[in-house]
Tab-separated table of N, CA and C in Angstrom:
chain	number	residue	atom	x	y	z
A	1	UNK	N	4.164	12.857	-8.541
A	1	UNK	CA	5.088	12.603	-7.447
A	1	UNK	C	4.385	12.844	-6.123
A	2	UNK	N	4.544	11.799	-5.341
A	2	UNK	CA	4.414	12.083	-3.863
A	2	UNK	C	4.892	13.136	-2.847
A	3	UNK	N	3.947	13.578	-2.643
A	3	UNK	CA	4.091	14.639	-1.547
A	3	UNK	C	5.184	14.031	-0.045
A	4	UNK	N	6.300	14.532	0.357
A	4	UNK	CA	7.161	13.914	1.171
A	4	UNK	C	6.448	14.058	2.400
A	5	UNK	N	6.375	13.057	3.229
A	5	UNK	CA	5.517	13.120	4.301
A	5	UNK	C	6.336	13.538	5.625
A	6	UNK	N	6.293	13.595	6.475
A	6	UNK	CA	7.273	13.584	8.201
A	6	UNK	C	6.892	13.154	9.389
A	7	UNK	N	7.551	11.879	9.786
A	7	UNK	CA	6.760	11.252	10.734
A	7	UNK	C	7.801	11.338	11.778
A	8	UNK	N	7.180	11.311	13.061
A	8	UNK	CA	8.222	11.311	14.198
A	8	UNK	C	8.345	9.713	14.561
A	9	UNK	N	9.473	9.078	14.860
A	9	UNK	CA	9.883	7.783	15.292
A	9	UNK	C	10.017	8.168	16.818
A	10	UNK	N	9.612	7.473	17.518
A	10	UNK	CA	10.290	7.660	19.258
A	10	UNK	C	10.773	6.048	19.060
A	11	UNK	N	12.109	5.926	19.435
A	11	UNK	CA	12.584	4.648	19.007
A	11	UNK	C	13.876	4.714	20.122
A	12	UNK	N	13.895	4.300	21.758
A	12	UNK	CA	15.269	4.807	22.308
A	12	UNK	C	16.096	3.342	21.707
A	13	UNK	N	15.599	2.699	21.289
A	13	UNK	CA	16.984	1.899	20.701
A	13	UNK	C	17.428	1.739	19.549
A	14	UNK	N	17.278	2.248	18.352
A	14	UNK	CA	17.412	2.715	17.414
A	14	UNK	C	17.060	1.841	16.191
A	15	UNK	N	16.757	0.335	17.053
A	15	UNK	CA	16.219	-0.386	16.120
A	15	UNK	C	15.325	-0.306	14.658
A	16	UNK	N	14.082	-0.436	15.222
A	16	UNK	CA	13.203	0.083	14.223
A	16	UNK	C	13.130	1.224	13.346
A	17	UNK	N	13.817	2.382	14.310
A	17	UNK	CA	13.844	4.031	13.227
A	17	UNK	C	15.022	3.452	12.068
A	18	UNK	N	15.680	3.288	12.774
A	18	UNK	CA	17.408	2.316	11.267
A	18	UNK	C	15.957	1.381	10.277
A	19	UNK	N	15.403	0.662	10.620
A	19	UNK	CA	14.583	-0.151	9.372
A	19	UNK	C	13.861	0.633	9.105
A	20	UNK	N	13.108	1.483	9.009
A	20	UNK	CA	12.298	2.343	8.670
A	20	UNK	C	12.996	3.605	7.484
A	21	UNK	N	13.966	4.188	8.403
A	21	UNK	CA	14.342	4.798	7.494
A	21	UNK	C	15.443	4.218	6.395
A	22	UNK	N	15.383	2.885	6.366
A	22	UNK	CA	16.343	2.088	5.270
A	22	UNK	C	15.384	1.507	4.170
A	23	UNK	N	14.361	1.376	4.696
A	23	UNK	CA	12.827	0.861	3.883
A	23	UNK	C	12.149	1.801	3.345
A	24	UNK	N	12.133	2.940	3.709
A	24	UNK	CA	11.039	4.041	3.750
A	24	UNK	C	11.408	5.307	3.257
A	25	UNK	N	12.844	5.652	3.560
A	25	UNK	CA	13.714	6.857	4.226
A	25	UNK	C	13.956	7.144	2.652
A	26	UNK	N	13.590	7.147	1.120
A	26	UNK	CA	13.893	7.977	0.345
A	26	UNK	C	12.605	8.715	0.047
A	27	UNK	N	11.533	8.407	0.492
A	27	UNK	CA	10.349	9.056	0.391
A	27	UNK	C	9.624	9.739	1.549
A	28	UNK	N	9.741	9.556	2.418
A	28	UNK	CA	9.507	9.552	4.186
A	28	UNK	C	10.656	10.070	4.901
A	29	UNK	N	10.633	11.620	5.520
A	29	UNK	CA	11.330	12.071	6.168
A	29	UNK	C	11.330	11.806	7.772
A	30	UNK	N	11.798	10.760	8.285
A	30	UNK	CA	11.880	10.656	9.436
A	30	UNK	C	12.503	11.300	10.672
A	31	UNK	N	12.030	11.549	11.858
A	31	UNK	CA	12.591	12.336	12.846
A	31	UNK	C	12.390	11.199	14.339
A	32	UNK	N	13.963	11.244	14.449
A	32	UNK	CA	13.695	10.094	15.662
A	32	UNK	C	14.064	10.623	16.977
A	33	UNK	N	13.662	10.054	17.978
A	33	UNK	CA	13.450	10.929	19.403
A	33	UNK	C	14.089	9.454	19.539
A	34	UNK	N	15.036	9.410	21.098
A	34	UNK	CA	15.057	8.778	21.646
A	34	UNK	C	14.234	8.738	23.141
A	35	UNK	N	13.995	10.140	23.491
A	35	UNK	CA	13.476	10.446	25.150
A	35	UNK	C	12.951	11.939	24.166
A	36	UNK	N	11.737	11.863	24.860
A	36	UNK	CA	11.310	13.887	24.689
A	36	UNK	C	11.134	14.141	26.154
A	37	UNK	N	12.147	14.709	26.234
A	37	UNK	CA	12.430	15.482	27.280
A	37	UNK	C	11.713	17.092	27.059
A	38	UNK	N	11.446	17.424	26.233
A	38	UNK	CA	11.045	19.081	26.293
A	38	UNK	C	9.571	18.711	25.629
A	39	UNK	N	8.803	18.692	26.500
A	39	UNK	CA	7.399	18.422	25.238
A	39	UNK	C	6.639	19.838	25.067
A	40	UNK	N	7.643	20.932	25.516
A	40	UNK	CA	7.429	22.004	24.934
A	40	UNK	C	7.630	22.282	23.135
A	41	UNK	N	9.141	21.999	23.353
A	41	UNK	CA	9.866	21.984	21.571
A	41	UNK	C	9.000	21.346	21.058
A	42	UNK	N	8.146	19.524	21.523
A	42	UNK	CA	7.263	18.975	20.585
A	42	UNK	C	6.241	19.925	20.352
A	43	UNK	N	5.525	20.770	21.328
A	43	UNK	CA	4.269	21.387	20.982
A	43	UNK	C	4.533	21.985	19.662
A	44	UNK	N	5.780	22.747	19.591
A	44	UNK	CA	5.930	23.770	18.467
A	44	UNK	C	6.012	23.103	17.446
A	45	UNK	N	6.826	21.928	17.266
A	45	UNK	CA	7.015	21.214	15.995
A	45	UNK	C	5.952	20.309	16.084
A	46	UNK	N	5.012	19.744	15.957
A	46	UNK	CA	4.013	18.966	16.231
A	46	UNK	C	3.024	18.947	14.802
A	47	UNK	N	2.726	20.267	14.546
A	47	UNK	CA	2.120	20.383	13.148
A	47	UNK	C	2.965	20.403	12.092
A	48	UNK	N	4.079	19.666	11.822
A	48	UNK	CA	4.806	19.769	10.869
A	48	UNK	C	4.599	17.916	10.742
A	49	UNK	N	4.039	16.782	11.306
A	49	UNK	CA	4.138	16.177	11.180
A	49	UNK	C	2.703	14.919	11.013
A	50	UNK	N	2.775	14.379	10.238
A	50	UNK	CA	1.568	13.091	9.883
A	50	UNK	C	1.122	12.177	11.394
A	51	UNK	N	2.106	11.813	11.783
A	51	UNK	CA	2.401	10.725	12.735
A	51	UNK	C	3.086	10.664	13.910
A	52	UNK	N	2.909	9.588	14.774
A	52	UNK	CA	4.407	9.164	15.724
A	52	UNK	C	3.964	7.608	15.373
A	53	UNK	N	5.337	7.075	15.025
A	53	UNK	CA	5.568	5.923	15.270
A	53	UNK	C	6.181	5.362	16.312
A	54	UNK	N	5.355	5.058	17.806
A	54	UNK	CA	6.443	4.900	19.185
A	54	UNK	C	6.415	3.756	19.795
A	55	UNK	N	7.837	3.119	19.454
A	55	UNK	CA	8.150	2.068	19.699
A	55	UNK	C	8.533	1.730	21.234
A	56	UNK	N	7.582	0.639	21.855
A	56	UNK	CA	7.696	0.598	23.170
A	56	UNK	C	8.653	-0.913	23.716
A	57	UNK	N	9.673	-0.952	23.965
A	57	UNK	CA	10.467	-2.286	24.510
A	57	UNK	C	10.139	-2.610	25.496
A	58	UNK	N	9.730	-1.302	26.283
A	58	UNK	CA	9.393	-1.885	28.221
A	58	UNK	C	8.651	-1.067	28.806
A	59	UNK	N	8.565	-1.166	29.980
A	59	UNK	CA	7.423	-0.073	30.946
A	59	UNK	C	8.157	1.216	30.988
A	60	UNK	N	8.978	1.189	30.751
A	60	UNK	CA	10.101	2.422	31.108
A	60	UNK	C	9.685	3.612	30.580
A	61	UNK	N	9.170	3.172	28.531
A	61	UNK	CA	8.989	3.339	27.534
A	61	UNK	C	7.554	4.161	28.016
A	62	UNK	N	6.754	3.781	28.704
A	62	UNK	CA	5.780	3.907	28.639
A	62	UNK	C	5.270	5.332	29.022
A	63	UNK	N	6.107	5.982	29.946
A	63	UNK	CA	6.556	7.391	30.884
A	63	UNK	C	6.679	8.639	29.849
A	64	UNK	N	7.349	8.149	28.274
A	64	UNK	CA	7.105	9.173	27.517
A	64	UNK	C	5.920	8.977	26.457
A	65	UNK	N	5.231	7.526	26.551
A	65	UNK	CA	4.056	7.686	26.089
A	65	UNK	C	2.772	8.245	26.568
A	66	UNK	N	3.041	8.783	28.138
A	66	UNK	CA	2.072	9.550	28.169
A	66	UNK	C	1.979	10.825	28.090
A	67	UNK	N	3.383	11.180	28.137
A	67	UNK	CA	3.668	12.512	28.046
A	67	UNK	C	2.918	13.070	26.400
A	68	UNK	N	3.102	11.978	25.825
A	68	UNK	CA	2.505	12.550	24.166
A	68	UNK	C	1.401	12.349	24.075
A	69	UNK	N	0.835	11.264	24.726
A	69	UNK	CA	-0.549	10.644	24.037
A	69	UNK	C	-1.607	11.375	23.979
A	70	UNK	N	-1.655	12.628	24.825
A	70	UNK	CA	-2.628	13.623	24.666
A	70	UNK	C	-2.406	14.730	23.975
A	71	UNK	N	-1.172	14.898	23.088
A	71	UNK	CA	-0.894	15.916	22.458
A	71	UNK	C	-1.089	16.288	20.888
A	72	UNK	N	-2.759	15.343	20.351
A	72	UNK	CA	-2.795	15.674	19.711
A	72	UNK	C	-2.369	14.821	18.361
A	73	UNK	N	-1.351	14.447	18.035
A	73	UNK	CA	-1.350	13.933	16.934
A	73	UNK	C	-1.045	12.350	16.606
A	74	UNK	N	-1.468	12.005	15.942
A	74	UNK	CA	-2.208	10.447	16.024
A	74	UNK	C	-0.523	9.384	16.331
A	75	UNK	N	-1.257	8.224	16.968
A	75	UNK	CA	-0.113	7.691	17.567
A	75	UNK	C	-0.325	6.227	17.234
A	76	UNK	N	1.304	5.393	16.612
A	76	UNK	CA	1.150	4.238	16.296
A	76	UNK	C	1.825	3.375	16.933
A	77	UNK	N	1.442	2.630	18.182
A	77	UNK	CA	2.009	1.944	19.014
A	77	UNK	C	2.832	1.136	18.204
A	78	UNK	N	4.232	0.526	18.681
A	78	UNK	CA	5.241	-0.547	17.744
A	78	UNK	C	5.351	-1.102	19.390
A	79	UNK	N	5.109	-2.709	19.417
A	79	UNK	CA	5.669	-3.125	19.808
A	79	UNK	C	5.296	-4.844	20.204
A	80	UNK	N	6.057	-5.346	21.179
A	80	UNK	CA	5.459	-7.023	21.369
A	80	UNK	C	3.931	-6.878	21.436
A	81	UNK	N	3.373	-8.417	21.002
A	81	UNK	CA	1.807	-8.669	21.492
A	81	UNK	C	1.637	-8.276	23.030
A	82	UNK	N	2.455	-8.726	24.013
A	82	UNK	CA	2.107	-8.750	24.940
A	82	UNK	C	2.084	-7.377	25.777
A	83	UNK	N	2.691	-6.431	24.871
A	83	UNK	CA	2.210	-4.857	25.706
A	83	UNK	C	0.915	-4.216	25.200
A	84	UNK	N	0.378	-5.005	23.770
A	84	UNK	CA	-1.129	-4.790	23.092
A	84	UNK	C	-1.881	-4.943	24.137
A	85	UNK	N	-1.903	-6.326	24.828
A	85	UNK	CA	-2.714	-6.663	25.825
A	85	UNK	C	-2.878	-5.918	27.242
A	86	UNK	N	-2.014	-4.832	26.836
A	86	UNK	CA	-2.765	-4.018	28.256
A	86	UNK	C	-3.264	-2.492	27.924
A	87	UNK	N	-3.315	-2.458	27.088
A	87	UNK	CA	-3.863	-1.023	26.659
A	87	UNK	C	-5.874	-1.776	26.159
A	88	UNK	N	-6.597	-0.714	26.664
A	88	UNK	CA	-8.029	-0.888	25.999
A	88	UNK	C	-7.747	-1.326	24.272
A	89	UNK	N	-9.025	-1.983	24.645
A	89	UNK	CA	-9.018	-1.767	22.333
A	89	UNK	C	-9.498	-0.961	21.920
A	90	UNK	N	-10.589	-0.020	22.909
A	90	UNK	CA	-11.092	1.161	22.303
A	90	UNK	C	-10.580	2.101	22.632
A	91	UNK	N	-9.100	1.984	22.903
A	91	UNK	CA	-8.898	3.503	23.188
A	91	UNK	C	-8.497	4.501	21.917
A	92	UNK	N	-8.240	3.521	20.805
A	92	UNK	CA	-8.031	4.614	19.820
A	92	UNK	C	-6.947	4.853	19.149
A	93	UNK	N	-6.139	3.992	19.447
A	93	UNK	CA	-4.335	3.816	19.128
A	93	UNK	C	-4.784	2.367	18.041
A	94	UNK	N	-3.669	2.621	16.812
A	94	UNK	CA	-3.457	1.597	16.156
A	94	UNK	C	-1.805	1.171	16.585
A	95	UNK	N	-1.886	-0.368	16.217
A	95	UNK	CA	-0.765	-0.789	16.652
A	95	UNK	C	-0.078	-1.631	15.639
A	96	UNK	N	1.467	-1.702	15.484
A	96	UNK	CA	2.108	-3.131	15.108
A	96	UNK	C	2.543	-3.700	15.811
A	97	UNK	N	2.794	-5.141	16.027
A	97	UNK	CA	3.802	-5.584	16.028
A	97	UNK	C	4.828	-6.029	15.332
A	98	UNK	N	5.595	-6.062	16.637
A	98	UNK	CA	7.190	-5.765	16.023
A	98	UNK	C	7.631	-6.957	16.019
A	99	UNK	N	7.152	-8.238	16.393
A	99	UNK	CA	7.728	-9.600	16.375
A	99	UNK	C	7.042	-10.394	15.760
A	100	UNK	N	6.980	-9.709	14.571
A	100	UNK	CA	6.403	-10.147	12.927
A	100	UNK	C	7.247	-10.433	12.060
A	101	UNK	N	7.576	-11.415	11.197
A	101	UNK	CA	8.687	-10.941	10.179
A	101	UNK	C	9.139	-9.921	9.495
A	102	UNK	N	10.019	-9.966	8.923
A	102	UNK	CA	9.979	-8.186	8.191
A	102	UNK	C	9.606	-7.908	7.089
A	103	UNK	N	8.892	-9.014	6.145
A	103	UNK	CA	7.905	-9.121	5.036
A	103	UNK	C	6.808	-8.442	5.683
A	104	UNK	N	5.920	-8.799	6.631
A	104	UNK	CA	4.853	-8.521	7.285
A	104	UNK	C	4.962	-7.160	7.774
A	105	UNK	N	6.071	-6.944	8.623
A	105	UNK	CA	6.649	-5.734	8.855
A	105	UNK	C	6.369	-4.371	7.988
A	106	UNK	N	6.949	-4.800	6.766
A	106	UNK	CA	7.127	-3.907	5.523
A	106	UNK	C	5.976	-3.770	5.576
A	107	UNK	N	4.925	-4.105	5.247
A	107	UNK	CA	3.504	-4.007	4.983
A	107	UNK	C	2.849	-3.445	6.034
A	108	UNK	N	3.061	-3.775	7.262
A	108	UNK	CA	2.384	-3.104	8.622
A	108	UNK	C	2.702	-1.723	8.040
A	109	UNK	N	4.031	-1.389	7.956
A	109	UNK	CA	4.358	0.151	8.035
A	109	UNK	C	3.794	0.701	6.740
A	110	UNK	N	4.039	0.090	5.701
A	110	UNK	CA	2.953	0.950	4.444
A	110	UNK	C	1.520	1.281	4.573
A	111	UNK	N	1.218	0.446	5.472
A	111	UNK	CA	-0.497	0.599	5.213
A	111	UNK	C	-0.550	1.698	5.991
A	112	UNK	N	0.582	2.316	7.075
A	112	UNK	CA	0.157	4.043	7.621
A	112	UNK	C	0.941	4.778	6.836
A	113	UNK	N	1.643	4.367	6.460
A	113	UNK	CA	2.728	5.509	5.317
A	113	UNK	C	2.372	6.127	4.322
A	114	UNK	N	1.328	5.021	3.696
A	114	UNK	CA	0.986	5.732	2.287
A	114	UNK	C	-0.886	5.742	2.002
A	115	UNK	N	-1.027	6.148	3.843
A	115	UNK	CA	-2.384	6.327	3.454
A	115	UNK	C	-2.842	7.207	2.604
């Protein structure tokens, strides 16, 4: 049996964390943020977890991605092609997109789930 894993979702529209944890969610303990507002509480809980999966819709989005991006634990951009295109390629972030089918989808998210 698989060891239960815990990944943080930052998802403020609840989209993707709902498919994830409907796809994923009997093996994969998910924790979804809409805003981290205290990135104190994250420091403390931070080693309890594999991942962030942080799903970005807009620039807005982007204000709590920096608040995390230096904190340490590995980060999986979700979102359109066209916000790929402004981040470096070497900076070190893996990414999906999210305006993939959800066959493709499914598979994006396994290949970090069950590394």
């Amino acid at each position: 049996m698989m060891e239960s894993k815990q990944v943080i979702v930052y998802d403020n529209q609840h989209g993707y964390s709902r498919f994830l944890k409907k796809e994923f969610g009997k093996r994969i303990d998910f924790e979804v943020y809409k805003k981290f507002n205290f990135i104190s509480d994250f420091d403390n809980s931070k080693s309890d977890y594999s991942f962030i999966f942080f799903v970005i819709y807009s620039e807005n989005d982007l204000l709590d991605f920096i608040k995390i991006h230096d904190q340490g634990l590995p980060i999986v951009v979700c979102s359109s092609k066209g916000v790929f295109d402004k981040f470096d390629n070497n900076c070190g972030i893996n990414f999906i997109d999210i305006s993939k089918p959800k066959k493709e989808l499914v598979n994006d998210f396994q290949s970090f789930l069950y590394r």
